Amino acid sequence: MMTENLSSLLYLGSSVCFVLAIRGLNSPETARVGNFIGIVGMLIAILTTLALPSILSYELILIAILLGGCIGTLLALKTKMTSLPQLVALFNSVVGLAACFVAAAAFYRPEAYGIGTFLNISPLSIVEMNLGSAIGAVTFTGSVVAFSKLQGLVSGSPVTFKGQHQLNALLGMILLGLIAWMIFEQTEMLFWAILCLSFLLGVLVIIPIGGADMPVVISMLNSYSGWAACGIGFTLGNILMIITGALVGASGAILSYIMCKGMNRSFFNVILGGFGVEDEVIQQQNIGDKSIKSGTASDGAFIMENASSVIIVPGYGLAVAQAQHALREMADILQERGIEVRYAIHPVAGRMPGHMNVLLAEASVPYESVLELDMINRDFAQTDVAFVIGANDVTNPAAKTDSSSPIFGMPVLDVENAKTVLFVKRSMASGYAGVENPLFFKDNTMMLFSDAKQMCDEIIQALK
């Protein structure tokens, strides 16, 4: 039989594993080891919980583990790299909904959790339970909206109206007031009012956020899911849920803050919803009738093999086409001919942090050749060729000059400063933020219209 001291010691060991896992995920070089340590920590946590004397029925737990394991395995096998942000959003929603279910169970059967009796729960437990369920509800509906936008089920454009920030703040204060009221008057109506208001707030917080800022949304919702788990951990009296929930919540909040700083966004507006937009409707930039220069793979190969330096800027188009291996082969050929090749990564290239780093690591691109925006941006002015492959919004110079643009103020890669820009795209369609890129029309830009993998393969053949 598992003793309380032994279970606490094992939970502590599991928590240490999670801390080491987060540290390992800090770099592509140590990410695999970090992921493995995290798996070990979770295995310890599950086995320790199953050995507790408070477990009454293993049958339902086993069914839940098998069902969840099968669904998770199926999703992991079928999910493409381009759909990872949607998968993360779904996982966040599940954590949030689980917090709501646990809170409801604790409210109706508090004696099972040792926190009181029905409608006579201890004040501290009421606060913990309702905060956990409220954050969980916001996480659930917010994650569902984020998933729908990323998946294209609804428009990725911001949904805004006058006074939106003020409304979100008012609903938040009402929510806190209802939780405080429930300390003194415990009723079913109040419990469900808190839950329903939280579900509504989750929708209102996310709908005004456009596609360009969605990576920050995913990170913030991940933080919310951690705090929801932490709050419910207090209700359950489970030290592991408290520690791991706080870890996820704090690390997600720190990552969101770093991303907001990198994108010139307000961290507090992220929490309230609708950041990056004003109350009035934003007008998209009108490019007008301008000419572009388009070329072929042979043109691109000729320009690059006569250059002394090339900076490759990967984006979401690389992930869609799964062109990372062909891109690596193209870069190897250029380097064999004495051409310096490096990769420039924007913090939010793709649709979640680290998306491009993972793709390039999958193709065994040397880590020392992959540089972040702040390390390489100044080098574009001394570079012969910037080879942009599907990175639209993160290279849009309108972010620096057009105050009416949804991406205004977001730091972008200064690819337009290179002597020649080769831009690989399937068409002239705008990026995920829904705005045109004036870079397409600059004199030093040549458009290479094709699927990213096909274009890389054709350039490789031309180089050979």
Coordinates of C-alpha atoms in Angstrom, one line a residue:
M1 CA 0.0 0.0 0.0
M2 CA 1.3 3.4 -1.0
T3 CA 2.0 5.6 2.1
E4 CA 1.5 9.4 2.0
N5 CA 5.2 10.1 2.5
L6 CA 6.2 7.8 -0.3
S7 CA 3.6 9.2 -2.7
S8 CA 4.7 12.8 -1.9
L9 CA 8.3 11.8 -2.6
L10 CA 7.4 10.2 -5.9
Y11 CA 5.3 13.2 -6.9
L12 CA 8.2 15.4 -6.1
G13 CA 10.4 13.2 -8.4
S14 CA 7.8 13.4 -11.1
S15 CA 7.8 17.2 -10.8
V16 CA 11.6 17.4 -11.1
C17 CA 11.3 15.4 -14.3
F18 CA 8.8 17.9 -15.7
V19 CA 11.2 20.8 -14.8
L20 CA 14.0 19.0 -16.6
A21 CA 11.8 18.3 -19.5
I22 CA 10.9 22.0 -20.0
R23 CA 14.6 22.8 -19.8
G24 CA 15.4 20.2 -22.4
L25 CA 12.8 21.6 -24.7
N26 CA 14.7 24.9 -24.7
S27 CA 16.9 23.7 -27.5
P28 CA 16.4 21.5 -30.6
E29 CA 19.6 19.7 -29.6
T30 CA 18.2 18.5 -26.2
A31 CA 14.5 18.4 -27.2
R32 CA 14.3 14.6 -27.7
V33 CA 15.9 14.0 -24.3
G34 CA 13.6 16.5 -22.6
N35 CA 10.6 14.9 -24.2
F36 CA 11.7 11.5 -22.9
I37 CA 12.3 12.8 -19.4
G38 CA 8.8 14.3 -19.5
I39 CA 7.3 10.9 -20.5
V40 CA 9.1 9.3 -17.6
G41 CA 7.8 11.9 -15.2
M42 CA 4.2 11.4 -16.4
L43 CA 4.6 7.6 -16.1
I44 CA 5.8 8.0 -12.4
A45 CA 2.8 10.3 -11.7
I46 CA 0.2 7.9 -13.2
L47 CA 1.6 4.8 -11.4
T48 CA 1.9 6.7 -8.1
T49 CA -1.7 7.8 -8.4
L50 CA -3.0 4.4 -9.2
A51 CA -1.2 3.0 -6.1
L52 CA -3.0 5.4 -3.7
P53 CA -5.3 3.9 -1.1
S54 CA -8.1 6.3 -2.1
I55 CA -8.5 4.6 -5.5
L56 CA -11.7 2.6 -5.3
S57 CA -12.3 1.4 -8.9
Y58 CA -9.6 0.5 -11.4
E59 CA -12.0 -0.6 -14.1
L60 CA -13.2 2.9 -15.1
I61 CA -9.7 4.3 -14.8
L62 CA -8.3 1.6 -17.0
I63 CA -11.1 2.2 -19.6
A64 CA -10.3 6.0 -19.5
I65 CA -6.5 5.4 -19.9
L66 CA -7.0 3.0 -22.9
L67 CA -9.5 5.3 -24.5
G68 CA -7.4 8.4 -24.1
G69 CA -4.2 6.5 -25.1
C70 CA -5.8 5.3 -28.3
I71 CA -7.1 8.7 -29.2
G72 CA -3.8 10.3 -28.4
T73 CA -1.8 7.7 -30.4
L74 CA -4.2 8.1 -33.4
L75 CA -3.9 11.9 -33.4
A76 CA -0.1 11.7 -33.1
L77 CA 0.2 9.4 -36.0
K78 CA -2.2 11.3 -38.3
T79 CA -1.4 14.9 -37.4
K80 CA 0.9 16.7 -39.9
M81 CA 3.5 19.2 -38.8
T82 CA 1.3 22.0 -40.4
S83 CA -1.5 21.0 -38.0
L84 CA 0.4 21.0 -34.7
P85 CA -1.0 24.4 -33.6
Q86 CA -4.6 23.0 -34.1
L87 CA -3.6 19.9 -32.1
V88 CA -2.2 22.0 -29.2
A89 CA -5.4 24.1 -29.2
L90 CA -7.5 21.0 -28.9
F91 CA -5.3 19.6 -26.1
N92 CA -5.7 22.9 -24.3
S93 CA -9.5 22.7 -24.7
V94 CA -9.6 19.2 -23.3
V95 CA -7.6 20.3 -20.2
G96 CA -9.9 23.2 -19.6
L97 CA -13.0 21.1 -20.0
A98 CA -11.6 18.5 -17.6
A99 CA -11.2 21.2 -15.0
C100 CA -14.8 22.1 -15.4
F101 CA -15.9 18.5 -14.9
V102 CA -13.8 18.0 -11.8
A103 CA -15.2 21.3 -10.4
A104 CA -18.8 20.2 -11.0
A105 CA -18.1 16.8 -9.4
A106 CA -16.5 18.6 -6.3
F107 CA -19.5 20.9 -6.1
Y108 CA -22.1 18.2 -6.1
R109 CA -20.1 15.6 -4.1
P110 CA -17.8 17.7 -1.8
E111 CA -17.7 15.0 0.9
A112 CA -15.8 12.7 -1.6
Y113 CA -13.0 15.4 -1.7
G114 CA -13.1 16.2 2.0
I115 CA -14.0 19.9 1.4
G116 CA -17.5 19.9 3.1
T117 CA -21.0 18.9 2.2
F118 CA -23.4 19.9 -0.6
L119 CA -24.0 23.7 -0.5
N120 CA -21.8 23.9 2.6
I121 CA -18.3 23.8 1.2
S122 CA -15.4 25.6 2.9
P123 CA -14.8 29.2 1.7
L124 CA -11.3 28.5 0.6
S125 CA -12.3 25.4 -1.4
I126 CA -15.1 27.5 -3.0
V127 CA -12.6 30.0 -4.3
E128 CA -10.1 27.4 -5.5
M129 CA -12.9 25.3 -7.2
N130 CA -14.5 28.3 -8.9
L131 CA -11.3 29.9 -10.1
G132 CA -10.2 26.6 -11.5
S133 CA -13.5 26.0 -13.3
A134 CA -13.7 29.6 -14.6
I135 CA -10.2 29.5 -16.0
G136 CA -10.9 26.0 -17.4
A137 CA -14.1 27.3 -19.1
V138 CA -12.3 30.3 -20.7
T139 CA -9.6 27.9 -21.9
F140 CA -12.1 25.5 -23.4
T141 CA -14.2 27.9 -25.5
G142 CA -11.2 30.1 -26.3
S143 CA -9.2 27.1 -27.5
V144 CA -12.2 25.9 -29.6
V145 CA -12.4 29.3 -31.3
A146 CA -8.6 29.3 -31.9
F147 CA -8.8 25.8 -33.4
S148 CA -11.7 26.9 -35.7
K149 CA -9.7 29.9 -36.9
L150 CA -6.5 27.9 -37.5
Q151 CA -8.4 25.0 -39.2
G152 CA -10.3 27.5 -41.5
L153 CA -13.7 26.5 -40.1
V154 CA -14.4 30.2 -39.5
S155 CA -12.7 33.3 -40.8
G156 CA -9.3 34.1 -39.3
S157 CA -10.1 37.8 -39.5
P158 CA -10.6 39.8 -36.2
V159 CA -14.2 40.1 -35.1
T160 CA -14.3 43.5 -33.4
F161 CA -16.9 46.0 -32.1
K162 CA -16.8 49.3 -30.2
G163 CA -16.1 49.0 -26.5
Q164 CA -14.8 45.4 -26.8
H165 CA -11.9 45.8 -24.3
Q166 CA -14.2 47.4 -21.8
L167 CA -16.8 44.7 -22.1
N168 CA -14.2 41.9 -21.5
A169 CA -12.9 43.8 -18.5
L170 CA -16.4 44.3 -17.1
L171 CA -17.3 40.6 -17.6
G172 CA -14.1 39.6 -15.8
M173 CA -15.0 41.8 -12.8
I174 CA -18.5 40.4 -12.7
L175 CA -17.1 36.9 -12.7
L176 CA -14.8 37.7 -9.8
G177 CA -17.8 39.3 -8.0
L178 CA -19.9 36.1 -8.5
I179 CA -17.1 33.9 -7.1
A180 CA -16.9 36.2 -4.0
W181 CA -20.7 36.1 -3.6
M182 CA -20.6 32.3 -3.7
I183 CA -18.4 32.3 -0.6
F184 CA -21.4 33.6 1.4
E185 CA -24.3 32.1 -0.5
Q186 CA -23.7 28.7 -2.1
T187 CA -26.4 27.9 -4.8
E188 CA -26.5 25.8 -7.9
M189 CA -27.6 28.9 -9.9
L190 CA -24.5 30.8 -8.9
F191 CA -22.2 27.9 -9.7
W192 CA -23.6 27.5 -13.2
A193 CA -23.8 31.3 -13.8
I194 CA -20.0 31.4 -13.1
L195 CA -19.4 28.6 -15.5
C196 CA -21.6 30.0 -18.3
L197 CA -20.2 33.5 -18.0
S198 CA -16.7 32.0 -18.2
F199 CA -17.6 30.0 -21.4
L200 CA -18.9 33.3 -22.9
L201 CA -15.8 35.2 -21.9
G202 CA -13.5 32.6 -23.5
V203 CA -15.2 33.3 -26.9
L204 CA -15.1 37.1 -26.5
V205 CA -11.4 37.1 -25.6
I206 CA -10.4 35.2 -28.7
I207 CA -12.7 36.3 -31.5
P208 CA -11.0 39.8 -31.9
I209 CA -7.6 38.3 -32.4
G210 CA -6.5 37.9 -36.0
G211 CA -4.4 35.2 -37.7
A212 CA -1.1 37.0 -37.5
D213 CA -1.3 37.0 -33.6
M214 CA -2.6 33.4 -33.3
P215 CA 0.8 31.9 -32.1
V216 CA 0.6 34.1 -29.0
V217 CA -3.0 33.0 -28.5
I218 CA -2.0 29.4 -28.5
S219 CA 0.8 30.1 -26.0
M220 CA -1.5 32.0 -23.7
L221 CA -4.3 29.4 -23.8
N222 CA -1.6 26.8 -22.9
S223 CA -0.8 29.0 -19.8
Y224 CA -4.5 29.2 -18.9
S225 CA -4.8 25.4 -19.1
G226 CA -2.0 25.1 -16.6
W227 CA -3.5 27.6 -14.1
A228 CA -6.9 25.7 -14.4
A229 CA -5.2 22.4 -13.5
C230 CA -3.4 24.2 -10.7
G231 CA -6.6 25.5 -9.2
I232 CA -8.3 22.1 -9.4
G233 CA -5.2 20.6 -7.8
F234 CA -6.0 22.6 -4.7
T235 CA -9.6 21.3 -4.7
L236 CA -8.3 17.7 -5.0
G237 CA -5.5 18.2 -2.6
N238 CA -3.1 16.8 -5.2
I239 CA 0.4 18.3 -4.8
L240 CA 1.5 17.1 -8.3
M241 CA -1.4 18.9 -10.1
I242 CA -0.6 22.0 -8.2
I243 CA 3.1 21.9 -9.1
T244 CA 2.7 20.8 -12.7
G245 CA -0.2 23.2 -13.3
A246 CA 1.9 26.1 -12.0
L247 CA 4.8 25.0 -14.2
V248 CA 2.7 25.0 -17.3
G249 CA 0.9 28.2 -16.4
A250 CA 4.1 30.1 -15.5
S251 CA 6.1 28.8 -18.5
G252 CA 3.3 29.5 -20.9
A253 CA 2.8 33.1 -19.5
I254 CA 6.6 33.7 -19.7
L255 CA 6.7 32.5 -23.3
S256 CA 3.6 34.6 -24.2
Y257 CA 5.3 37.7 -22.6
I258 CA 8.5 37.1 -24.7
M259 CA 6.5 36.6 -27.9
C260 CA 4.4 39.8 -27.1
K261 CA 7.6 41.7 -26.6
G262 CA 9.0 40.3 -29.9
M263 CA 5.8 41.2 -31.8
N264 CA 5.4 44.6 -30.1
R265 CA 2.1 43.6 -28.6
S266 CA 0.7 44.5 -25.2
F267 CA 0.8 41.5 -22.7
F268 CA -2.2 42.8 -20.8
N269 CA -4.2 43.2 -24.0
V270 CA -3.5 39.5 -24.7
I271 CA -5.2 38.6 -21.4
L272 CA -8.2 40.9 -22.0
G273 CA -8.5 39.9 -25.7
G274 CA -8.4 41.8 -28.9
F275 CA -4.7 42.8 -29.0
G276 CA -3.1 44.1 -32.1
V277 CA -6.4 45.8 -33.2
E278 CA -8.3 48.9 -32.3
D279 CA -12.0 49.3 -31.8
E280 CA -12.5 50.7 -35.3
V281 CA -12.4 48.4 -38.3
I282 CA -8.9 48.1 -39.8
Q283 CA -8.5 48.9 -43.5
Q284 CA -6.2 46.6 -45.4
Q285 CA -3.4 48.1 -47.4
N286 CA -4.2 48.9 -51.0
I287 CA -1.3 48.0 -53.2
G288 CA -2.8 49.2 -56.4
D289 CA -1.7 48.1 -59.9
K290 CA 2.0 47.3 -59.8
S291 CA 4.1 45.0 -61.8
I292 CA 6.0 42.0 -60.5
K293 CA 9.0 40.1 -61.8
S294 CA 8.6 36.3 -61.9
G295 CA 11.2 33.8 -62.8
T296 CA 11.9 30.1 -63.1
A297 CA 13.9 27.6 -61.1
S298 CA 16.8 28.1 -63.6
D299 CA 16.8 31.8 -62.9
G300 CA 16.8 31.2 -59.1
A301 CA 19.7 28.7 -59.5
F302 CA 21.7 31.0 -61.6
I303 CA 21.3 33.9 -59.2
M304 CA 22.2 31.8 -56.1
E305 CA 25.2 30.0 -57.6
N306 CA 26.7 33.4 -58.6
A307 CA 26.2 34.8 -55.0
S308 CA 28.7 34.7 -52.2
S309 CA 26.1 34.6 -49.4
V310 CA 22.5 33.3 -49.2
I311 CA 20.0 33.7 -46.3
I312 CA 17.1 31.2 -46.4
V313 CA 13.9 32.4 -44.7
P314 CA 11.5 29.5 -44.1
G315 CA 7.8 29.9 -43.4
Y316 CA 4.5 28.1 -43.3
G317 CA 4.7 27.3 -47.0
L318 CA 7.8 25.1 -46.2
A319 CA 5.8 23.1 -43.7
V320 CA 2.8 22.7 -46.0
A321 CA 4.9 21.3 -48.8
Q322 CA 7.2 19.3 -46.5
A323 CA 10.1 20.8 -48.4
Q324 CA 12.7 20.8 -45.6
H325 CA 14.7 17.9 -46.9
A326 CA 14.8 19.3 -50.5
L327 CA 15.8 22.7 -49.0
R328 CA 18.6 21.1 -47.1
E329 CA 19.9 19.4 -50.2
M330 CA 19.8 22.6 -52.1
A331 CA 21.7 24.4 -49.3
D332 CA 24.4 21.6 -49.3
I333 CA 25.0 22.1 -53.0
L334 CA 25.5 25.8 -52.6
Q335 CA 27.8 25.3 -49.6
E336 CA 29.9 22.8 -51.6
R337 CA 30.5 25.6 -54.1
G338 CA 31.8 28.0 -51.4
I339 CA 28.6 30.0 -50.9
E340 CA 27.8 30.9 -47.3
V341 CA 24.3 29.7 -46.4
R342 CA 22.4 30.5 -43.2
Y343 CA 18.8 30.3 -42.1
A344 CA 16.8 33.2 -40.6
I345 CA 14.0 32.2 -38.2
H346 CA 11.2 34.6 -37.1
P347 CA 9.9 33.9 -33.5
V348 CA 6.4 33.2 -34.9
A349 CA 7.2 31.8 -38.3
G350 CA 4.7 29.1 -39.1
R351 CA 1.8 29.1 -36.7
M352 CA 3.5 28.3 -33.4
P353 CA 6.9 29.1 -31.7
G354 CA 9.6 26.7 -32.8
H355 CA 7.7 25.4 -35.8
M356 CA 10.5 26.1 -38.3
N357 CA 13.2 25.0 -35.9
V358 CA 11.6 21.6 -35.6
L359 CA 11.2 21.3 -39.4
L360 CA 14.9 22.2 -40.0
A361 CA 16.1 19.9 -37.3
E362 CA 14.1 17.1 -38.9
A363 CA 16.2 17.7 -42.1
S364 CA 19.4 17.7 -40.0
V365 CA 20.2 21.3 -40.7
P366 CA 23.2 22.3 -38.4
Y367 CA 22.0 24.2 -35.4
E368 CA 24.7 26.8 -35.7
S369 CA 23.4 27.8 -39.2
V370 CA 19.9 28.6 -37.8
L371 CA 19.7 32.1 -36.4
E372 CA 16.9 34.0 -34.8
L373 CA 15.6 37.4 -36.0
D374 CA 17.6 39.6 -33.6
M375 CA 20.9 37.7 -34.5
I376 CA 20.7 37.9 -38.3
N377 CA 18.4 40.9 -39.2
R378 CA 21.2 43.3 -39.6
D379 CA 23.1 40.9 -42.0
F380 CA 20.5 41.2 -44.8
A381 CA 22.0 44.4 -46.0
Q382 CA 25.3 42.6 -46.7
T383 CA 23.7 39.5 -48.2
D384 CA 23.5 38.8 -51.9
V385 CA 20.4 36.7 -51.9
A386 CA 17.4 36.2 -49.5
F387 CA 15.6 33.0 -50.4
V388 CA 12.1 33.3 -48.9
I389 CA 10.1 30.1 -49.0
G390 CA 6.5 30.7 -47.9
A391 CA 7.2 33.2 -45.2
N392 CA 4.7 36.0 -46.0
D393 CA 3.6 38.0 -42.9
V394 CA 7.0 37.8 -41.1
T395 CA 8.8 39.4 -44.1
N396 CA 6.1 42.1 -44.8
P397 CA 7.7 45.6 -44.6
A398 CA 4.3 47.1 -44.1
A399 CA 4.7 46.1 -40.5
K400 CA 7.2 48.9 -40.2
T401 CA 5.5 51.6 -42.3
D402 CA 1.7 51.1 -42.5
S403 CA 0.0 52.1 -39.3
S404 CA -3.4 50.8 -40.7
S405 CA -2.0 47.3 -41.1
P406 CA -3.0 44.5 -38.6
I407 CA 0.6 43.6 -38.3
F408 CA 1.9 47.1 -37.7
G409 CA 4.6 47.2 -35.0
M410 CA 5.5 43.5 -35.3
P411 CA 9.2 43.1 -35.9
V412 CA 9.8 41.5 -39.3
L413 CA 12.8 40.1 -41.1
D414 CA 14.4 42.8 -43.2
V415 CA 14.7 40.7 -46.3
E416 CA 14.0 43.6 -48.6
N417 CA 17.5 44.9 -47.8
A418 CA 19.2 42.0 -49.5
K419 CA 20.6 42.6 -53.0
T420 CA 18.1 40.1 -54.5
V421 CA 15.0 38.5 -53.0
L422 CA 13.8 35.2 -54.4
F423 CA 10.3 34.7 -53.1
V424 CA 8.8 31.2 -53.4
K425 CA 4.9 31.2 -53.4
R426 CA 2.2 29.3 -55.1
S427 CA 0.3 32.5 -55.9
M428 CA -0.1 36.2 -55.1
A429 CA -2.5 35.4 -52.3
S430 CA -2.0 37.3 -49.0
G431 CA -0.6 35.6 -45.9
Y432 CA -2.5 34.3 -42.9
A433 CA -2.9 37.9 -41.5
G434 CA -4.9 38.7 -44.7
V435 CA -2.8 41.6 -45.9
E436 CA -0.8 42.1 -49.1
N437 CA 3.0 42.1 -49.0
P438 CA 4.6 45.1 -50.8
L439 CA 7.8 43.2 -50.9
F440 CA 6.4 41.3 -54.0
F441 CA 6.5 44.5 -56.1
K442 CA 10.0 45.7 -55.2
D443 CA 12.6 46.0 -57.9
N444 CA 15.0 43.6 -56.3
T445 CA 12.3 40.9 -55.8
M446 CA 11.8 37.9 -58.1
M447 CA 8.7 35.8 -57.6
L448 CA 9.1 32.0 -58.1
F449 CA 5.6 30.7 -58.4
S450 CA 5.5 27.0 -57.4
D451 CA 5.0 24.5 -54.6
A452 CA 8.0 24.9 -52.3
K453 CA 9.2 21.3 -52.6
Q454 CA 8.8 21.3 -56.4
M455 CA 10.7 24.6 -56.7
C456 CA 13.6 23.3 -54.5
D457 CA 13.8 20.1 -56.5
E458 CA 13.9 22.0 -59.8
I459 CA 16.6 24.4 -58.4
I460 CA 18.6 21.3 -57.3
Q461 CA 18.4 19.9 -60.8
A462 CA 19.4 23.2 -62.4
L463 CA 22.4 23.5 -60.0
K464 CA 23.5 20.0 -60.9

